[in-house]
Coordinates of C-alpha atoms in Angstrom, one line a residue:
X521 CA -1.1 -87.1 -201.3
X522 CA -2.4 -83.8 -202.7
X523 CA 0.0 -81.9 -205.0
X524 CA 1.3 -78.5 -204.2
X525 CA -0.6 -77.1 -207.1
X526 CA -3.8 -78.6 -206.0
X527 CA -3.6 -77.2 -202.6
X528 CA -2.6 -73.8 -203.9
X529 CA -5.7 -73.7 -206.0
X530 CA -7.9 -74.7 -203.0
X531 CA -6.4 -72.1 -200.7
X532 CA -6.6 -69.3 -203.4
X533 CA -10.3 -70.2 -203.9
X534 CA -11.0 -69.5 -200.3
X535 CA -9.4 -66.1 -200.0
X536 CA -11.7 -63.3 -201.4
X537 CA -11.3 -59.6 -201.9
X538 CA -13.2 -57.2 -199.7
X539 CA -15.4 -54.6 -201.2
X540 CA -13.7 -51.4 -202.2
X541 CA -13.7 -48.6 -199.7
X542 CA -13.0 -44.9 -199.5
X543 CA -10.2 -44.5 -197.0
X544 CA -8.3 -41.5 -195.7
X545 CA -4.9 -40.7 -197.3
X546 CA -3.2 -41.7 -194.1
X547 CA -4.7 -45.2 -194.2
X548 CA -4.2 -45.7 -198.0
X549 CA -0.4 -46.1 -198.2
X550 CA 0.6 -49.5 -199.7
X551 CA -3.0 -50.3 -200.7
X552 CA -4.2 -50.7 -204.3
X553 CA -6.5 -48.3 -206.0
X554 CA -10.0 -49.7 -206.8
X555 CA -10.8 -47.1 -209.4
X556 CA -9.2 -44.4 -211.5
X557 CA -8.6 -41.0 -209.9
X558 CA -9.5 -37.9 -212.1
X559 CA -8.1 -34.6 -211.2
X560 CA -10.9 -32.2 -209.9
X561 CA -8.6 -29.1 -210.5
X562 CA -5.4 -28.1 -212.3
X563 CA -2.0 -28.0 -210.8
X564 CA -0.7 -25.4 -210.4
X565 CA -4.1 -23.8 -209.9
X566 CA -2.8 -20.3 -210.8
X567 CA 0.4 -18.8 -212.4
X568 CA 3.0 -18.6 -209.6
X569 CA 6.5 -17.7 -209.1
X570 CA 9.2 -20.4 -209.2
X571 CA 11.7 -18.1 -207.4
X572 CA 12.1 -15.6 -204.7
X573 CA 12.6 -12.4 -206.7
X574 CA 10.7 -9.7 -208.5
X575 CA 7.8 -9.8 -210.9
X576 CA 8.6 -7.6 -214.0
X577 CA 7.7 -6.9 -217.5
X578 CA 10.6 -8.5 -219.3
X579 CA 10.8 -5.7 -221.8
X580 CA 11.4 -3.2 -219.1
X581 CA 14.8 -4.9 -218.1
X582 CA 15.9 -6.2 -221.5
X583 CA 19.1 -4.2 -221.3
X584 CA 19.9 -5.0 -217.7
X585 CA 23.4 -6.3 -216.9
X586 CA 26.1 -6.1 -214.2
X587 CA 27.6 -3.0 -216.0
X588 CA 24.2 -1.4 -216.9
X589 CA 21.7 -2.3 -214.2
X590 CA 18.1 -1.2 -214.4
X591 CA 16.3 0.3 -211.4
X592 CA 12.6 -0.1 -210.8
X593 CA 10.3 1.1 -208.0
X594 CA 8.8 -1.8 -205.9
X595 CA 5.1 -1.3 -205.9
X596 CA 3.9 -4.4 -204.0
X597 CA 5.1 -7.2 -201.8
X598 CA 3.6 -10.6 -202.7
X599 CA 4.1 -13.3 -200.1
X600 CA 2.9 -16.9 -200.8
X601 CA -0.7 -17.1 -199.7
X602 CA -1.7 -13.5 -200.6
X603 CA -5.2 -13.8 -202.3
X604 CA -6.2 -10.3 -203.5
X605 CA -5.8 -9.8 -207.2
X606 CA -2.9 -7.5 -208.2
X607 CA -1.9 -5.8 -211.4
X608 CA 1.7 -4.9 -212.3
X609 CA 2.1 -1.6 -214.1
X610 CA 4.9 -1.3 -216.7
X611 CA 8.1 0.3 -215.3
X612 CA 7.5 -1.1 -211.8
X613 CA 8.3 -4.3 -210.0
X614 CA 6.6 -6.4 -207.4
X615 CA 8.7 -8.3 -204.8
X616 CA 7.5 -11.9 -204.9
X617 CA 8.1 -15.1 -203.0
X618 CA 8.3 -18.7 -204.4
X619 CA 4.7 -20.1 -204.9
X620 CA 3.0 -16.6 -204.7
X621 CA 0.6 -15.7 -207.5
X622 CA 2.1 -13.7 -210.4
X623 CA 0.3 -10.3 -210.8
X624 CA -1.6 -9.6 -213.9
X625 CA 0.6 -7.8 -216.4
X626 CA 3.9 -9.5 -215.2
X627 CA 5.7 -11.5 -217.9
X628 CA 8.7 -12.9 -216.0
X629 CA 10.3 -13.1 -212.5
X630 CA 13.8 -12.0 -211.8
X631 CA 15.6 -14.0 -209.2
X632 CA 16.6 -12.1 -206.1
X633 CA 20.1 -13.2 -206.7
X634 CA 20.2 -11.0 -209.8
X635 CA 19.2 -7.9 -207.7
X636 CA 20.2 -5.9 -204.7
X637 CA 17.2 -7.2 -202.8
X638 CA 15.8 -3.8 -202.0
X639 CA 12.2 -3.2 -201.0
X640 CA 11.7 0.3 -202.3
X641 CA 13.7 0.7 -205.5
X642 CA 15.2 -2.5 -206.7
X643 CA 18.5 -2.6 -208.8
X644 CA 18.3 -5.5 -211.4
X645 CA 21.6 -6.7 -212.9
X646 CA 20.4 -9.3 -215.4
X647 CA 17.7 -9.6 -218.1
X648 CA 15.0 -12.3 -218.2
X649 CA 13.0 -13.7 -221.1
X650 CA 9.2 -13.7 -221.2
X651 CA 7.8 -16.5 -219.0
X652 CA 11.0 -17.2 -217.2
X653 CA 10.7 -18.3 -213.6
X654 CA 6.9 -18.5 -213.8
X655 CA 5.0 -21.8 -213.2
X656 CA 2.0 -21.7 -215.4
X657 CA -1.5 -22.8 -214.3
X658 CA -2.1 -26.4 -215.3
X659 CA 1.4 -27.2 -216.5
X660 CA 1.6 -30.2 -214.1
X661 CA -2.0 -31.4 -214.1
X662 CA -5.0 -30.3 -216.2
X663 CA -8.4 -30.7 -214.5
X664 CA -10.2 -33.7 -215.8
X665 CA -7.0 -35.8 -216.4
X666 CA -6.8 -39.3 -215.1
X667 CA -3.8 -39.0 -212.8
X668 CA -3.8 -42.4 -210.9
X669 CA -5.0 -45.7 -212.3
X670 CA -7.0 -48.5 -210.8
X671 CA -4.7 -51.3 -209.8
X672 CA -1.9 -48.9 -208.9
X673 CA -0.2 -49.4 -205.5
X674 CA -0.4 -46.1 -203.5
X675 CA 3.0 -44.6 -202.9
X676 CA 4.0 -41.6 -200.8
X677 CA 4.2 -39.6 -204.1
X678 CA 0.7 -40.8 -205.1
X679 CA -0.6 -39.6 -201.6
X680 CA 1.2 -36.2 -202.1
X681 CA -0.5 -35.8 -205.6
X682 CA -4.0 -36.7 -204.1
X683 CA -3.5 -34.2 -201.3
X684 CA -2.4 -31.6 -203.7
X685 CA -5.6 -32.1 -205.7
X686 CA -7.7 -31.6 -202.5
X687 CA -8.7 -35.2 -202.1
X688 CA -9.2 -36.3 -198.6
X689 CA -9.9 -40.1 -199.4
X690 CA -9.1 -42.6 -202.1
X691 CA -11.0 -45.6 -203.4
X692 CA -9.0 -48.7 -202.3
X693 CA -9.2 -52.4 -201.8
X694 CA -8.8 -52.6 -198.1
X695 CA -6.4 -54.8 -196.2
X696 CA -7.4 -58.4 -195.6
X697 CA -8.0 -58.9 -191.8
X698 CA -6.2 -62.0 -190.7
X699 CA -6.5 -63.8 -187.3
X700 CA -3.5 -65.9 -186.3
X701 CA -3.9 -68.6 -183.8
X702 CA -1.1 -70.7 -182.3
X703 CA -1.9 -73.9 -180.5
X704 CA -0.1 -76.1 -178.1
X705 CA 0.0 -76.8 -174.3
X706 CA 3.7 -76.6 -174.3
X707 CA 3.8 -73.0 -175.5
X708 CA 4.6 -70.0 -173.3
X709 CA 5.0 -66.4 -174.2
X710 CA 8.6 -65.0 -174.7
X711 CA 9.8 -63.4 -171.5
X712 CA 8.2 -66.0 -169.3
X713 CA 10.4 -68.4 -167.4
X714 CA 10.3 -71.8 -169.0
X715 CA 9.3 -74.9 -167.0
X716 CA 10.6 -78.3 -168.1
X717 CA 8.9 -79.4 -171.3
X718 CA 7.8 -75.9 -172.3
X719 CA 9.0 -73.9 -175.3
X720 CA 8.6 -70.3 -176.3
X721 CA 5.8 -69.5 -178.8
X722 CA 7.3 -68.2 -182.0
X723 CA 4.9 -69.2 -184.8
X724 CA 2.2 -66.5 -184.1
X725 CA 4.8 -63.7 -183.9
X726 CA 6.4 -65.0 -187.1
X727 CA 3.2 -65.6 -189.1
X728 CA 1.6 -62.3 -188.0
X729 CA 4.8 -60.5 -189.3
X730 CA 4.5 -62.5 -192.5
X731 CA 0.8 -61.3 -192.8
X732 CA 1.8 -57.7 -192.3
X733 CA 4.7 -58.0 -194.7
X734 CA 2.3 -59.3 -197.3
X735 CA 0.3 -56.0 -196.7
X736 CA -2.5 -57.4 -194.7
X737 CA -3.7 -56.6 -191.1
X738 CA -2.9 -59.2 -188.5
X739 CA -4.5 -59.9 -185.1
X740 CA -2.9 -62.6 -182.8
X741 CA -5.3 -64.5 -180.5
X742 CA -3.9 -65.7 -177.2
X743 CA -2.3 -69.1 -177.3
X744 CA -4.6 -72.1 -177.1
X745 CA -3.8 -75.2 -175.2
X746 CA -4.6 -78.7 -176.5
X747 CA -8.1 -78.6 -175.5
X748 CA -10.9 -78.8 -178.0
X749 CA -13.4 -76.8 -176.1
X750 CA -10.9 -74.2 -175.2
X751 CA -9.8 -73.9 -178.8
X752 CA -13.4 -73.6 -180.0
X753 CA -14.1 -70.9 -177.5
X754 CA -11.1 -68.9 -178.5
X755 CA -12.0 -69.2 -182.2
X756 CA -15.5 -68.0 -181.5
X757 CA -14.3 -65.1 -179.5
X758 CA -11.6 -63.8 -181.8
X759 CA -12.8 -64.6 -185.3
X760 CA -15.1 -61.6 -185.6
X761 CA -14.6 -59.1 -188.3
X762 CA -12.0 -61.4 -189.8
X763 CA -11.5 -62.3 -193.5
X764 CA -9.1 -65.2 -192.9
X765 CA -8.0 -67.4 -190.0
X766 CA -4.6 -68.9 -190.0
X767 CA -3.8 -71.5 -187.3
X768 CA -0.6 -73.3 -186.6
X769 CA -0.1 -76.6 -185.0
X770 CA -2.5 -79.4 -184.1
X771 CA -2.9 -80.8 -187.6
X772 CA -0.7 -83.9 -187.7
X773 CA -1.4 -87.5 -186.8
X774 CA -0.7 -87.4 -183.0
X775 CA -2.9 -87.9 -180.1
X776 CA -3.4 -84.3 -179.2
X777 CA -4.1 -82.6 -182.6
X778 CA -6.5 -80.0 -181.3
X779 CA -7.1 -78.1 -184.5
X780 CA -7.9 -81.4 -186.3
X781 CA -10.1 -82.7 -183.5
X782 CA -12.1 -79.4 -183.3
X783 CA -12.6 -78.7 -186.9
X784 CA -12.8 -82.1 -188.7
X785 CA -16.3 -81.4 -189.8
X786 CA -15.4 -78.0 -191.4
X787 CA -11.9 -78.3 -192.6
X788 CA -10.4 -80.8 -195.0
X789 CA -7.1 -82.1 -193.5
X790 CA -4.7 -83.5 -196.0
X791 CA -1.2 -84.4 -196.7
X792 CA 0.6 -82.4 -199.4
X793 CA 3.5 -83.8 -201.3
X794 CA 6.1 -81.4 -200.1
X795 CA 8.9 -81.0 -197.5
X796 CA 8.6 -79.3 -195.1
X797 CA 4.9 -78.7 -194.6
X798 CA 3.2 -82.0 -195.4
X799 CA 0.2 -81.8 -193.0
X800 CA -2.2 -79.1 -194.2
X801 CA -5.8 -78.1 -193.9
X802 CA -8.3 -75.7 -195.6
X803 CA -11.9 -74.9 -195.2
X804 CA -14.3 -72.4 -193.6
X805 CA -15.6 -71.8 -190.0
X806 CA -19.0 -70.1 -190.0
X807 CA -18.3 -68.8 -193.4
X808 CA -14.7 -67.5 -192.6
X809 CA -11.9 -69.1 -194.6
X810 CA -9.4 -71.0 -192.4
X811 CA -6.1 -72.3 -193.3
X812 CA -4.4 -74.7 -190.9
X813 CA -0.7 -74.8 -191.0
X814 CA 1.8 -77.3 -189.3
X815 CA 3.3 -76.5 -185.9
X816 CA 7.0 -76.8 -186.8
X817 CA 8.2 -73.3 -187.3
X818 CA 10.0 -73.8 -190.7
X819 CA 7.0 -75.7 -192.0
X820 CA 4.6 -73.0 -190.8
X821 CA 6.4 -70.2 -192.6
X822 CA 7.3 -72.2 -195.7
X823 CA 3.6 -73.2 -195.9
X824 CA 2.6 -69.5 -195.6
X825 CA 4.9 -68.6 -198.5
X826 CA 3.8 -71.4 -200.7
X827 CA 0.0 -71.3 -200.1
X828 CA -1.1 -68.2 -198.4
X829 CA 1.0 -65.1 -199.3
X830 CA 0.2 -64.9 -203.0
X831 CA -3.6 -65.3 -202.8
X832 CA -3.6 -62.9 -199.8
X833 CA -1.9 -60.2 -201.8
X834 CA -4.0 -61.0 -204.9
X835 CA -7.2 -60.4 -202.8
X836 CA -5.8 -56.9 -202.0
X837 CA -5.4 -56.2 -205.7
X838 CA -1.6 -56.6 -206.1
X839 CA -0.7 -57.5 -209.6
X840 CA 2.7 -58.6 -208.3
X841 CA 1.4 -61.1 -205.8
X842 CA 4.1 -63.7 -206.1
X843 CA 7.6 -63.6 -204.7
X844 CA 10.1 -63.0 -207.6
X845 CA 11.0 -66.3 -209.2
X846 CA 14.3 -66.9 -211.0
X847 CA 16.8 -69.7 -211.7
X848 CA 20.3 -69.9 -210.3
X849 CA 23.3 -72.2 -210.5
X850 CA 23.7 -74.6 -207.7
X851 CA 27.0 -74.5 -205.9
X852 CA 26.9 -78.0 -204.3
X853 CA 25.5 -81.5 -204.8
X854 CA 22.0 -82.0 -203.2
X855 CA 19.6 -84.9 -202.6
X856 CA 15.8 -84.7 -202.2
X857 CA 13.2 -87.3 -201.3
X858 CA 11.3 -88.8 -204.3
X859 CA 7.7 -87.9 -204.5
X860 CA 7.9 -84.7 -202.5
X861 CA 8.6 -81.2 -203.6
X862 CA 11.3 -79.9 -201.4
X863 CA 11.7 -76.3 -200.4
X864 CA 15.2 -75.8 -199.2
X865 CA 16.5 -72.7 -197.4
X866 CA 19.1 -71.0 -199.5
X867 CA 21.5 -68.1 -200.0
X868 CA 21.3 -66.5 -203.3
X869 CA 24.4 -64.5 -204.5
X870 CA 24.2 -63.1 -208.0
X871 CA 23.4 -66.0 -210.3
X872 CA 24.5 -68.8 -207.9
X873 CA 22.6 -70.4 -205.0
X874 CA 23.8 -72.5 -202.0
X875 CA 21.7 -74.7 -199.8
X876 CA 21.6 -73.3 -196.2
X877 CA 21.3 -75.5 -193.3
X878 CA 19.6 -78.9 -192.7
X879 CA 16.3 -79.6 -194.4
X880 CA 14.4 -80.5 -191.1
X881 CA 11.5 -78.3 -190.2
X882 CA 12.6 -77.3 -186.8
X883 CA 15.8 -75.5 -187.9
X884 CA 14.5 -72.0 -187.7
X885 CA 18.0 -70.5 -187.3
X886 CA 18.9 -71.2 -190.9
X887 CA 15.6 -69.8 -192.4
X888 CA 16.1 -66.6 -190.4
X889 CA 19.4 -66.0 -192.4
X890 CA 18.3 -67.4 -195.7
X891 CA 17.2 -65.1 -198.5
X892 CA 15.6 -67.6 -200.8
X893 CA 13.9 -70.9 -201.1
X894 CA 15.2 -73.6 -203.5
X895 CA 12.4 -75.4 -205.2
X896 CA 13.2 -79.1 -206.1
X897 CA 10.6 -81.1 -208.0
X898 CA 8.9 -84.3 -206.8
X899 CA 10.7 -86.4 -209.5
X900 CA 14.1 -85.2 -208.6
X901 CA 16.2 -87.1 -206.1
X902 CA 19.7 -85.8 -206.8
X903 CA 21.1 -82.5 -208.2
X904 CA 24.8 -82.0 -209.0
X905 CA 26.8 -78.8 -208.4
X906 CA 26.4 -76.5 -211.5
X907 CA 22.7 -77.6 -212.1
X908 CA 20.1 -74.9 -212.6
X909 CA 17.3 -74.7 -210.0
X910 CA 14.2 -72.6 -209.5
X911 CA 14.5 -70.1 -206.7
X912 CA 12.0 -68.0 -204.7
X913 CA 13.6 -64.7 -203.9
X914 CA 12.7 -63.7 -200.3
X915 CA 14.8 -60.7 -200.2

């Protein structure tokens, strides 16, 4: 059987990055910058008021206090957005709003709270020092400065900065486009009445969500019955403009393994020394990488975590592509099959971890409430309570 590491290398070699694109700010959140961003202008772009108040010459009100207020005529009213150049004459004040340009000649702004708020002649009850309550041009960003770095994940704050600099687009590594296909004649859509022998389809919903959670774009093809021609037709119809195809089901050793039967000349189907998730496949269909996962739901999602999630994120430029790995102290005795790496559902609490639910691959309920995977090596058959085990943090 193929080792976990061998299959990880093969899958990672199939998933390639897309060329960088200029995308709108609205479409860039969560993506990774493909190039440095250099500020085309300074922020602020002009000296502006940090307060609602009055632009003054600080020396004119140096003696102002509650007991000895200074009164100045208000010569102008400056709301935010006023664009005509203004000059403040000594011995006068301009009423000014937050963000409005400071007039030439003004050396400080008096907060409105330190005045009577008048619009003709203002009474000022506190002195200010030169430069107080003025935001100077370029004090946040100087034009020509590199403000965002290639490899940085774009956050809401980064988008705000880009917009403030007047940038409408950013150079990013675009999302991987992933097609998810679920196979099985027994499958019906949730919300449909079940007939005897039928089950609700859950893998495509689950894997598409896992793809989106990894930061990629997911498209779900309609369910395919166990018919080779129908499966091939569905694949041909839906695998356009796709960077990766993920199928689930139809890869084991049974009589109706539709994925295996349809793609045996293009996909290498193997057994991987792991539990759950032993039957796997990887290859390319018409040049598009395809990863074929098992049909049991726990096997499908664990296989996605072990083989697909990290290279998918790496192809989108994420430096932190892997789930956080750590070690924890086991709270119970465990057994594991020799020769297979076991990934057990677990609950991680602080520095301790407990196995959660049976190890079988159809027990989805337990995976839904687990927050980690315990990784137990191929050569380990028994673990005692208190042992240290590797853990994949899914939280």
